[in-house]
Amino acid sequence: MNSFMQQSPLELTLALDQIDNPSTILPPALLIALTTSLGSFFTCLFAYTIFDKESVKGKISLQLFMNALKNIAMAFLALTIGVILGILLTQLHTHIPFNSWYLLLLFIFLIGIELAFTHFNRTWLSWKILIVPLAAFIGSCLAGFLNYSLLGHEFTLNEILALGQGYGWYSMSGILFTQLHSAELGGIALLTDLFREIVAILLMYTMGWRFPRPAISSAGATSMDVTLAMVKQSCGTHYVPHAMMSGLLLSLLAPLLITVFLNF
């Protein structure tokens, strides 16, 4: 799990090193990442407050809170190590291809084994599970309108809305935006979804133990793979199917939604 925490800052550092004038695209990327992640979280929380009040009720457990603090500390430690390693590699002009795909597959394989021995009730098959990805879409769009009021002098509304539809899938969004629009917007999309993945991980550790579905919603497409291990650790094994369903749907929709918004 910590390998993924280290991978994101490493990839972020290397990505910044390859982008011309990264300082000009960092602010909008960070703003869009924060607003879309938080927009997804609170939209999902609001939706479940209306449609399934029992799922957002409950008392705060001191033990769970302390476990969350422990996970946050470990996550920040891994994040710091990753940033330092990335900076050192950049300073030394050393390029090492980072590919944690096989490690990710191993994590998913182990989670699958645990799922086979876990008893699930039928609640996760309910239509309410679709609220998680739907809230991610609505929250990202609402955040897009907010971002347009702040960045409207730099980007059009359809560009900002499209930038919110990557759902953390930076390897796809960066390439797609570059092909469909421009290298500049491709760089912003790449950084936006890298930041969005990091924000999702932080939300998972800080709020996942108390509000698992909203935390999964904020993770977007990454809940199916990169953040799946965090879902299991922070939210519980019971919510793994929610994460996989949400991540799958958003992964299928992300390229389509980006294309539609850019050509709207």
CSV table of C-alpha atoms in Angstrom, one decimal:
chain,number,residue,atom,x,y,z
A,1,MET,CA,0.0,0.0,0.0
A,2,ASN,CA,2.8,2.4,0.9
A,3,SER,CA,4.3,1.7,-2.6
A,4,PHE,CA,1.3,3.4,-4.2
A,5,MET,CA,1.7,6.4,-1.8
A,6,GLN,CA,5.3,6.7,-2.9
A,7,GLN,CA,4.5,6.2,-6.6
A,8,SER,CA,2.2,9.2,-6.9
A,9,PRO,CA,4.6,11.8,-5.7
A,10,LEU,CA,7.4,10.2,-7.7
A,11,GLU,CA,5.3,10.4,-10.8
A,12,LEU,CA,4.3,13.9,-10.0
A,13,THR,CA,7.9,15.1,-9.6
A,14,LEU,CA,8.9,13.4,-12.8
A,15,ALA,CA,5.9,14.8,-14.7
A,16,LEU,CA,6.6,18.3,-13.5
A,17,ASP,CA,10.2,18.0,-14.7
A,18,GLN,CA,8.9,17.1,-18.3
A,19,ILE,CA,6.4,20.0,-18.6
A,20,ASP,CA,7.3,23.4,-19.8
A,21,ASN,CA,6.5,26.2,-17.3
A,22,PRO,CA,4.8,23.9,-14.8
A,23,SER,CA,4.2,26.9,-12.5
A,24,THR,CA,1.6,28.2,-14.9
A,25,ILE,CA,-0.5,25.0,-14.9
A,26,LEU,CA,0.0,24.0,-11.3
A,27,PRO,CA,-2.6,26.4,-9.7
A,28,PRO,CA,-5.5,25.5,-12.0
A,29,ALA,CA,-4.7,21.8,-11.7
A,30,LEU,CA,-4.6,21.9,-8.0
A,31,LEU,CA,-7.8,23.9,-7.8
A,32,ILE,CA,-9.7,21.6,-10.1
A,33,ALA,CA,-8.4,18.5,-8.2
A,34,LEU,CA,-9.4,19.9,-4.8
A,35,THR,CA,-12.8,21.1,-5.8
A,36,THR,CA,-13.8,18.0,-7.8
A,37,SER,CA,-12.7,15.7,-5.1
A,38,LEU,CA,-14.5,17.6,-2.4
A,39,GLY,CA,-17.5,18.1,-4.6
A,40,SER,CA,-17.8,14.4,-5.2
A,41,PHE,CA,-17.4,13.7,-1.5
A,42,PHE,CA,-20.0,16.1,-0.3
A,43,THR,CA,-22.5,15.4,-3.1
A,44,CYS,CA,-22.4,11.7,-2.2
A,45,LEU,CA,-22.7,12.5,1.5
A,46,PHE,CA,-25.7,14.7,0.8
A,47,ALA,CA,-27.3,12.1,-1.5
A,48,TYR,CA,-27.0,9.3,1.1
A,49,THR,CA,-28.4,11.7,3.7
A,50,ILE,CA,-31.5,11.8,1.6
A,51,PHE,CA,-31.8,8.3,0.2
A,52,ASP,CA,-30.2,6.2,3.0
A,53,LYS,CA,-30.0,8.1,6.2
A,54,GLU,CA,-28.9,5.0,8.2
A,55,SER,CA,-25.7,4.8,6.3
A,56,VAL,CA,-24.4,8.1,7.5
A,57,LYS,CA,-25.5,7.7,11.1
A,58,GLY,CA,-23.5,6.5,13.9
A,59,LYS,CA,-21.2,7.6,16.7
A,60,ILE,CA,-17.6,8.5,16.2
A,61,SER,CA,-15.4,5.7,17.6
A,62,LEU,CA,-12.2,6.8,19.4
A,63,GLN,CA,-10.5,3.6,18.3
A,64,LEU,CA,-11.3,4.2,14.7
A,65,PHE,CA,-10.3,7.8,15.0
A,66,MET,CA,-6.9,6.8,16.4
A,67,ASN,CA,-6.5,4.2,13.7
A,68,ALA,CA,-7.2,6.9,11.1
A,69,LEU,CA,-4.6,9.1,12.6
A,70,LYS,CA,-2.1,6.3,12.5
A,71,ASN,CA,-2.9,5.6,8.8
A,72,ILE,CA,-2.6,9.3,8.0
A,73,ALA,CA,0.9,9.5,9.7
A,74,MET,CA,2.1,6.5,7.7
A,75,ALA,CA,0.6,7.9,4.5
A,76,PHE,CA,2.4,11.2,5.0
A,77,LEU,CA,5.6,9.4,5.8
A,78,ALA,CA,5.4,7.4,2.5
A,79,LEU,CA,4.4,10.6,0.7
A,80,THR,CA,7.4,12.5,2.0
A,81,ILE,CA,9.8,9.6,1.1
A,82,GLY,CA,8.3,9.5,-2.4
A,83,VAL,CA,8.8,13.3,-2.9
A,84,ILE,CA,12.4,13.2,-1.6
A,85,LEU,CA,13.2,10.2,-3.9
A,86,GLY,CA,11.6,12.0,-6.9
A,87,ILE,CA,13.6,15.2,-6.2
A,88,LEU,CA,16.9,13.3,-5.8
A,89,LEU,CA,16.3,11.3,-9.1
A,90,THR,CA,15.5,14.6,-10.9
A,91,GLN,CA,18.6,16.3,-9.5
A,92,LEU,CA,20.8,13.4,-10.5
A,93,HIS,CA,19.2,13.3,-13.9
A,94,THR,CA,18.5,9.7,-13.4
A,95,HIS,CA,15.4,8.1,-15.0
A,96,ILE,CA,14.1,4.9,-13.5
A,97,PRO,CA,10.9,3.6,-15.0
A,98,PHE,CA,8.4,3.2,-12.2
A,99,ASN,CA,5.8,0.5,-12.8
A,100,SER,CA,3.9,-0.8,-9.9
A,101,TRP,CA,1.3,-2.5,-12.1
A,102,TYR,CA,2.4,-6.0,-11.0
A,103,LEU,CA,2.4,-5.0,-7.4
A,104,LEU,CA,-1.1,-3.6,-7.9
A,105,LEU,CA,-2.3,-6.8,-9.5
A,106,LEU,CA,-0.9,-8.7,-6.4
A,107,PHE,CA,-2.8,-6.4,-4.1
A,108,ILE,CA,-6.1,-7.0,-6.0
A,109,PHE,CA,-5.4,-10.7,-6.1
A,110,LEU,CA,-5.0,-10.8,-2.3
A,111,ILE,CA,-8.1,-8.7,-1.8
A,112,GLY,CA,-10.0,-11.1,-4.1
A,113,ILE,CA,-9.0,-14.0,-1.9
A,114,GLU,CA,-10.3,-12.1,1.2
A,115,LEU,CA,-13.5,-11.3,-0.6
A,116,ALA,CA,-14.1,-15.0,-1.2
A,117,PHE,CA,-14.1,-15.6,2.5
A,118,THR,CA,-16.2,-12.5,3.4
A,119,HIS,CA,-20.0,-12.7,3.8
A,120,PHE,CA,-21.8,-9.9,2.1
A,121,ASN,CA,-25.5,-9.0,2.4
A,122,ARG,CA,-27.6,-7.9,-0.5
A,123,THR,CA,-27.4,-4.2,0.2
A,124,TRP,CA,-24.5,-3.6,-2.1
A,125,LEU,CA,-26.5,-5.0,-5.0
A,126,SER,CA,-29.1,-2.2,-4.4
A,127,TRP,CA,-29.6,0.6,-6.9
A,128,LYS,CA,-28.3,2.9,-4.2
A,129,ILE,CA,-24.8,1.7,-4.9
A,130,LEU,CA,-25.0,3.7,-8.2
A,131,ILE,CA,-25.2,6.9,-6.0
A,132,VAL,CA,-21.5,6.7,-5.5
A,133,PRO,CA,-20.4,7.1,-9.2
A,134,LEU,CA,-23.3,9.4,-9.9
A,135,ALA,CA,-22.3,11.7,-7.1
A,136,ALA,CA,-18.8,11.7,-8.5
A,137,PHE,CA,-20.1,13.0,-11.8
A,138,ILE,CA,-22.5,15.5,-10.4
A,139,GLY,CA,-20.0,16.8,-7.8
A,140,SER,CA,-17.3,17.2,-10.5
A,141,CYS,CA,-19.7,19.1,-12.7
A,142,LEU,CA,-20.8,21.4,-9.8
A,143,ALA,CA,-17.1,22.0,-9.1
A,144,GLY,CA,-16.6,22.8,-12.7
A,145,PHE,CA,-19.1,25.7,-12.6
A,146,LEU,CA,-17.4,27.0,-9.5
A,147,ASN,CA,-14.0,26.7,-11.2
A,148,TYR,CA,-15.3,28.5,-14.2
A,149,SER,CA,-16.2,31.5,-12.1
A,150,LEU,CA,-12.6,31.5,-10.9
A,151,LEU,CA,-10.7,30.5,-14.0
A,152,GLY,CA,-13.2,31.7,-16.7
A,153,HIS,CA,-10.7,34.3,-18.0
A,154,GLU,CA,-8.2,31.5,-18.8
A,155,PHE,CA,-10.4,28.6,-20.0
A,156,THR,CA,-13.8,28.0,-21.5
A,157,LEU,CA,-16.6,26.3,-19.5
A,158,ASN,CA,-16.5,23.1,-21.6
A,159,GLU,CA,-12.7,22.9,-21.1
A,160,ILE,CA,-13.0,23.2,-17.3
A,161,LEU,CA,-15.9,20.7,-17.2
A,162,ALA,CA,-13.9,18.3,-19.3
A,163,LEU,CA,-10.9,18.6,-16.9
A,164,GLY,CA,-13.1,17.4,-14.1
A,165,GLN,CA,-14.0,14.2,-15.9
A,166,GLY,CA,-10.7,12.3,-15.5
A,167,TYR,CA,-11.6,11.0,-12.1
A,168,GLY,CA,-7.9,10.4,-11.2
A,169,TRP,CA,-7.1,8.4,-14.3
A,170,TYR,CA,-4.1,10.6,-15.3
A,171,SER,CA,-2.5,8.1,-17.7
A,172,MET,CA,-5.6,8.4,-19.9
A,173,SER,CA,-6.6,12.0,-19.4
A,174,GLY,CA,-3.2,13.5,-20.2
A,175,ILE,CA,-2.9,11.7,-23.5
A,176,LEU,CA,-6.6,12.2,-24.5
A,177,PHE,CA,-6.5,16.0,-23.8
A,178,THR,CA,-3.3,16.3,-25.7
A,179,GLN,CA,-4.8,14.6,-28.7
A,180,LEU,CA,-8.2,16.2,-28.7
A,181,HIS,CA,-7.1,19.7,-27.6
A,182,SER,CA,-3.6,20.8,-26.8
A,183,ALA,CA,-0.4,19.9,-25.0
A,184,GLU,CA,-1.1,22.6,-22.4
A,185,LEU,CA,-4.5,21.2,-21.5
A,186,GLY,CA,-3.0,17.7,-21.6
A,187,GLY,CA,-0.5,18.8,-19.0
A,188,ILE,CA,-3.2,20.3,-16.8
A,189,ALA,CA,-5.2,17.2,-17.1
A,190,LEU,CA,-2.3,15.0,-16.1
A,191,LEU,CA,-1.5,17.1,-13.0
A,192,THR,CA,-5.2,17.5,-12.1
A,193,ASP,CA,-5.7,13.7,-12.0
A,194,LEU,CA,-2.4,13.1,-10.2
A,195,PHE,CA,-3.5,15.6,-7.5
A,196,ARG,CA,-6.9,14.1,-7.5
A,197,GLU,CA,-5.5,10.7,-6.7
A,198,ILE,CA,-3.5,12.1,-3.8
A,199,VAL,CA,-6.4,14.0,-2.5
A,200,ALA,CA,-8.6,10.9,-2.7
A,201,ILE,CA,-6.0,8.9,-0.7
A,202,LEU,CA,-5.9,11.6,2.0
A,203,LEU,CA,-9.7,11.7,2.1
A,204,MET,CA,-9.8,7.9,2.3
A,205,TYR,CA,-7.6,7.9,5.4
A,206,THR,CA,-9.2,10.9,7.1
A,207,MET,CA,-12.9,10.3,6.4
A,208,GLY,CA,-13.2,6.8,5.0
A,209,TRP,CA,-13.6,5.2,8.3
A,210,ARG,CA,-16.6,7.4,9.1
A,211,PHE,CA,-18.1,8.1,5.6
A,212,PRO,CA,-16.9,5.3,3.4
A,213,ARG,CA,-19.2,5.8,0.4
A,214,PRO,CA,-18.4,9.5,0.0
A,215,ALA,CA,-14.7,8.7,0.3
A,216,ILE,CA,-15.0,6.1,-2.4
A,217,SER,CA,-16.9,8.6,-4.6
A,218,SER,CA,-14.0,11.1,-4.2
A,219,ALA,CA,-11.6,8.5,-5.4
A,220,GLY,CA,-13.3,8.3,-8.8
A,221,ALA,CA,-11.9,5.8,-11.3
A,222,THR,CA,-9.0,5.0,-9.0
A,223,SER,CA,-11.3,3.2,-6.5
A,224,MET,CA,-11.1,0.2,-8.8
A,225,ASP,CA,-7.4,-0.2,-8.7
A,226,VAL,CA,-4.9,2.2,-7.1
A,227,THR,CA,-6.9,3.2,-4.1
A,228,LEU,CA,-8.7,-0.2,-3.7
A,229,ALA,CA,-6.2,-1.3,-1.0
A,230,MET,CA,-6.9,2.0,0.9
A,231,VAL,CA,-10.7,1.3,0.6
A,232,LYS,CA,-10.2,-2.1,2.2
A,233,GLN,CA,-8.0,-0.7,5.0
A,234,SER,CA,-9.9,2.5,5.7
A,235,CYS,CA,-13.5,1.7,4.9
A,236,GLY,CA,-13.5,-2.0,5.4
A,237,THR,CA,-13.8,-5.1,3.2
A,238,HIS,CA,-17.5,-4.7,3.0
A,239,TYR,CA,-17.1,-1.6,0.8
A,240,VAL,CA,-14.7,-3.1,-1.7
A,241,PRO,CA,-17.6,-4.1,-4.1
A,242,HIS,CA,-18.8,-0.5,-3.9
A,243,ALA,CA,-15.4,0.7,-4.9
A,244,MET,CA,-15.0,-1.7,-7.7
A,245,MET,CA,-18.4,-1.0,-9.2
A,246,SER,CA,-17.9,2.8,-8.9
A,247,GLY,CA,-14.4,2.7,-10.3
A,248,LEU,CA,-15.5,0.5,-13.2
A,249,LEU,CA,-18.4,2.7,-14.3
A,250,LEU,CA,-16.3,5.9,-14.0
A,251,SER,CA,-13.4,4.3,-15.9
A,252,LEU,CA,-15.8,3.4,-18.7
A,253,LEU,CA,-17.4,6.9,-18.7
A,254,ALA,CA,-14.3,9.1,-18.3
A,255,PRO,CA,-13.0,9.0,-21.9
A,256,LEU,CA,-16.5,9.4,-23.3
A,257,LEU,CA,-17.4,12.3,-21.0
A,258,ILE,CA,-14.1,14.1,-21.7
A,259,THR,CA,-14.7,13.8,-25.5
A,260,VAL,CA,-18.3,15.0,-25.2
A,261,PHE,CA,-17.4,18.0,-23.0
A,262,LEU,CA,-14.5,19.1,-25.2
A,263,ASN,CA,-16.7,18.9,-28.3
A,264,PHE,CA,-19.8,20.4,-26.7
